[in-house]
Amino acid sequence: MALSYVPLMVLAALAVVACLRLASAAIDVNSAAAAAARQASLARTSGEAHAAGADGASTTLAGRPITCQPFTITVDPGAFVPGGQVSATVTCSVRLEDLYGLGLPGAVTITSTSRQPLDEFRSQP
């Protein structure tokens, strides 16, 4: 009976690792989307908003090759007028195939969108 506990404990440990990996990736993707939207809202033009948003999300996700690889960043500046809003969407693929024995899919996709208002009193470029 004691021999049957070891495989069950290993599977339980792998399941905990999978849950922690998914939770960590969700937190990272939410943070990256918020950073991208914030950086994009501070830009002066629509073109700069795309670059600033992508840079903000990439910086946040740097060093996360296991939990978030590959990832995509989409910045929607909208009309980019004072009082408007800019949104950023980050999509991340979380690898689970390296957790042997659980029969989990190869990867799970996590997506997060964040919106930030543009300052109403900003000057037009």
mmCIF file of C-alpha atoms in Angstrom:
data_model
loop_
_atom_site.group_PDB
_atom_site.id
_atom_site.type_symbol
_atom_site.label_atom_id
_atom_site.label_comp_id
_atom_site.label_asym_id
_atom_site.label_seq_id
_atom_site.Cartn_x
_atom_site.Cartn_y
_atom_site.Cartn_z
ATOM 1 C CA MET A 1 0.000 0.000 0.000
ATOM 2 C CA ALA A 2 2.868 2.383 0.732
ATOM 3 C CA LEU A 3 4.231 1.864 -2.791
ATOM 4 C CA SER A 4 1.017 3.165 -4.324
ATOM 5 C CA TYR A 5 1.327 6.484 -2.491
ATOM 6 C CA VAL A 6 4.577 7.483 -4.188
ATOM 7 C CA PRO A 7 3.158 7.661 -7.750
ATOM 8 C CA LEU A 8 0.060 9.449 -6.460
ATOM 9 C CA MET A 9 2.170 12.009 -4.634
ATOM 10 C CA VAL A 10 4.293 12.596 -7.747
ATOM 11 C CA LEU A 11 1.158 13.159 -9.831
ATOM 12 C CA ALA A 12 -0.235 15.483 -7.172
ATOM 13 C CA ALA A 13 3.019 17.461 -7.143
ATOM 14 C CA LEU A 14 2.951 17.780 -10.944
ATOM 15 C CA ALA A 15 -0.673 18.935 -10.814
ATOM 16 C CA VAL A 16 0.264 21.619 -8.286
ATOM 17 C CA VAL A 17 3.137 22.750 -10.537
ATOM 18 C CA ALA A 18 0.754 22.959 -13.510
ATOM 19 C CA CYS A 19 -1.743 25.041 -11.516
ATOM 20 C CA LEU A 20 0.981 27.360 -10.247
ATOM 21 C CA ARG A 21 2.377 27.770 -13.760
ATOM 22 C CA LEU A 22 -1.059 28.710 -15.118
ATOM 23 C CA ALA A 23 -1.727 31.119 -12.244
ATOM 24 C CA SER A 24 1.682 32.747 -12.648
ATOM 25 C CA ALA A 25 1.152 33.128 -16.390
ATOM 26 C CA ALA A 26 -2.277 34.701 -15.852
ATOM 27 C CA ILE A 27 -0.780 37.232 -13.435
ATOM 28 C CA ASP A 28 2.071 37.974 -15.861
ATOM 29 C CA VAL A 29 -0.307 38.444 -18.812
ATOM 30 C CA ASN A 30 -2.580 40.763 -16.802
ATOM 31 C CA SER A 31 0.437 42.811 -15.714
ATOM 32 C CA ALA A 32 1.803 42.971 -19.259
ATOM 33 C CA ALA A 33 -1.544 44.137 -20.667
ATOM 34 C CA ALA A 34 -1.826 46.824 -17.981
ATOM 35 C CA ALA A 35 1.747 47.999 -18.616
ATOM 36 C CA ALA A 36 1.172 48.069 -22.377
ATOM 37 C CA ALA A 37 -2.022 50.099 -22.057
ATOM 38 C CA ARG A 38 -0.404 52.501 -19.601
ATOM 39 C CA GLN A 39 2.654 53.060 -21.799
ATOM 40 C CA ALA A 40 0.475 53.511 -24.883
ATOM 41 C CA SER A 41 -1.706 56.083 -23.106
ATOM 42 C CA LEU A 42 1.368 58.196 -22.351
ATOM 43 C CA ALA A 43 2.480 58.327 -25.997
ATOM 44 C CA ARG A 44 2.028 61.504 -28.041
ATOM 45 C CA THR A 45 0.836 59.911 -31.303
ATOM 46 C CA SER A 46 -0.948 56.787 -32.442
ATOM 47 C CA GLY A 47 2.241 55.374 -33.970
ATOM 48 C CA GLU A 48 4.181 55.967 -30.781
ATOM 49 C CA ALA A 49 1.364 54.291 -28.832
ATOM 50 C CA HIS A 50 1.870 51.039 -30.748
ATOM 51 C CA ALA A 51 5.616 51.033 -30.105
ATOM 52 C CA ALA A 52 5.332 52.126 -26.468
ATOM 53 C CA GLY A 53 2.660 49.534 -25.706
ATOM 54 C CA ALA A 54 4.656 46.727 -27.287
ATOM 55 C CA ASP A 55 7.761 47.826 -25.392
ATOM 56 C CA GLY A 56 5.887 47.974 -22.069
ATOM 57 C CA ALA A 57 4.465 44.476 -22.460
ATOM 58 C CA SER A 58 7.745 43.002 -23.716
ATOM 59 C CA THR A 59 9.612 44.453 -20.747
ATOM 60 C CA THR A 60 7.057 42.989 -18.337
ATOM 61 C CA LEU A 61 7.245 39.529 -19.935
ATOM 62 C CA ALA A 62 11.041 39.504 -20.263
ATOM 63 C CA GLY A 63 12.570 36.536 -18.499
ATOM 64 C CA ARG A 64 9.399 34.417 -18.597
ATOM 65 C CA PRO A 65 10.319 31.830 -21.256
ATOM 66 C CA ILE A 66 8.709 28.874 -19.464
ATOM 67 C CA THR A 67 5.406 30.424 -18.483
ATOM 68 C CA CYS A 68 4.823 32.711 -21.440
ATOM 69 C CA GLN A 69 6.330 31.771 -24.763
ATOM 70 C CA PRO A 70 5.357 32.798 -27.405
ATOM 71 C CA PHE A 71 3.294 35.909 -26.776
ATOM 72 C CA THR A 72 1.602 38.519 -28.955
ATOM 73 C CA ILE A 73 0.786 42.139 -28.172
ATOM 74 C CA THR A 74 -1.954 44.140 -29.860
ATOM 75 C CA VAL A 75 -2.379 47.843 -29.125
ATOM 76 C CA ASP A 76 -5.568 49.582 -30.273
ATOM 77 C CA PRO A 77 -5.184 53.357 -29.898
ATOM 78 C CA GLY A 78 -8.745 53.995 -31.081
ATOM 79 C CA ALA A 79 -9.247 57.569 -32.320
ATOM 80 C CA PHE A 80 -6.366 58.687 -30.049
ATOM 81 C CA VAL A 81 -8.000 61.956 -29.077
ATOM 82 C CA PRO A 82 -8.046 63.623 -25.652
ATOM 83 C CA GLY A 83 -10.635 61.892 -23.486
ATOM 84 C CA GLY A 84 -10.511 58.709 -25.568
ATOM 85 C CA GLN A 85 -9.048 55.426 -24.502
ATOM 86 C CA VAL A 86 -6.375 53.045 -25.647
ATOM 87 C CA SER A 87 -6.519 49.285 -25.168
ATOM 88 C CA ALA A 88 -3.852 46.616 -25.178
ATOM 89 C CA THR A 89 -4.351 42.878 -25.543
ATOM 90 C CA VAL A 90 -1.665 40.351 -24.647
ATOM 91 C CA THR A 91 -2.004 36.701 -25.630
ATOM 92 C CA CYS A 92 0.377 34.160 -24.163
ATOM 93 C CA SER A 93 0.954 30.463 -24.691
ATOM 94 C CA VAL A 94 1.769 28.459 -21.550
ATOM 95 C CA ARG A 95 3.628 25.208 -22.139
ATOM 96 C CA LEU A 96 2.500 22.188 -20.141
ATOM 97 C CA GLU A 97 3.855 19.289 -22.185
ATOM 98 C CA ASP A 98 6.991 19.067 -20.053
ATOM 99 C CA LEU A 99 4.909 17.928 -17.050
ATOM 100 C CA TYR A 100 4.992 14.212 -17.800
ATOM 101 C CA GLY A 101 2.332 11.868 -16.522
ATOM 102 C CA LEU A 102 -0.556 14.295 -16.278
ATOM 103 C CA GLY A 103 -1.819 14.026 -19.838
ATOM 104 C CA LEU A 104 -2.184 17.802 -20.114
ATOM 105 C CA PRO A 105 -2.387 19.513 -23.505
ATOM 106 C CA GLY A 106 0.814 20.851 -25.043
ATOM 107 C CA ALA A 107 -0.058 24.478 -24.353
ATOM 108 C CA VAL A 108 -2.822 26.635 -22.940
ATOM 109 C CA THR A 109 -3.519 30.133 -24.289
ATOM 110 C CA ILE A 110 -4.165 32.984 -21.855
ATOM 111 C CA THR A 111 -5.416 36.382 -23.034
ATOM 112 C CA SER A 112 -5.844 39.648 -21.164
ATOM 113 C CA THR A 113 -7.043 43.082 -22.276
ATOM 114 C CA SER A 114 -6.500 46.339 -20.429
ATOM 115 C CA ARG A 115 -7.788 49.828 -21.187
ATOM 116 C CA GLN A 116 -6.444 53.214 -20.146
ATOM 117 C CA PRO A 117 -8.012 56.642 -20.690
ATOM 118 C CA LEU A 118 -6.168 59.347 -22.556
ATOM 119 C CA ASP A 119 -5.721 62.596 -20.667
ATOM 120 C CA GLU A 120 -8.513 65.035 -21.523
ATOM 121 C CA PHE A 121 -6.186 67.996 -21.219
ATOM 122 C CA ARG A 122 -3.368 66.706 -23.376
ATOM 123 C CA SER A 123 -2.302 68.917 -26.251
ATOM 124 C CA GLN A 124 -2.702 67.692 -29.801
ATOM 125 C CA PRO A 125 0.584 66.968 -31.621
#
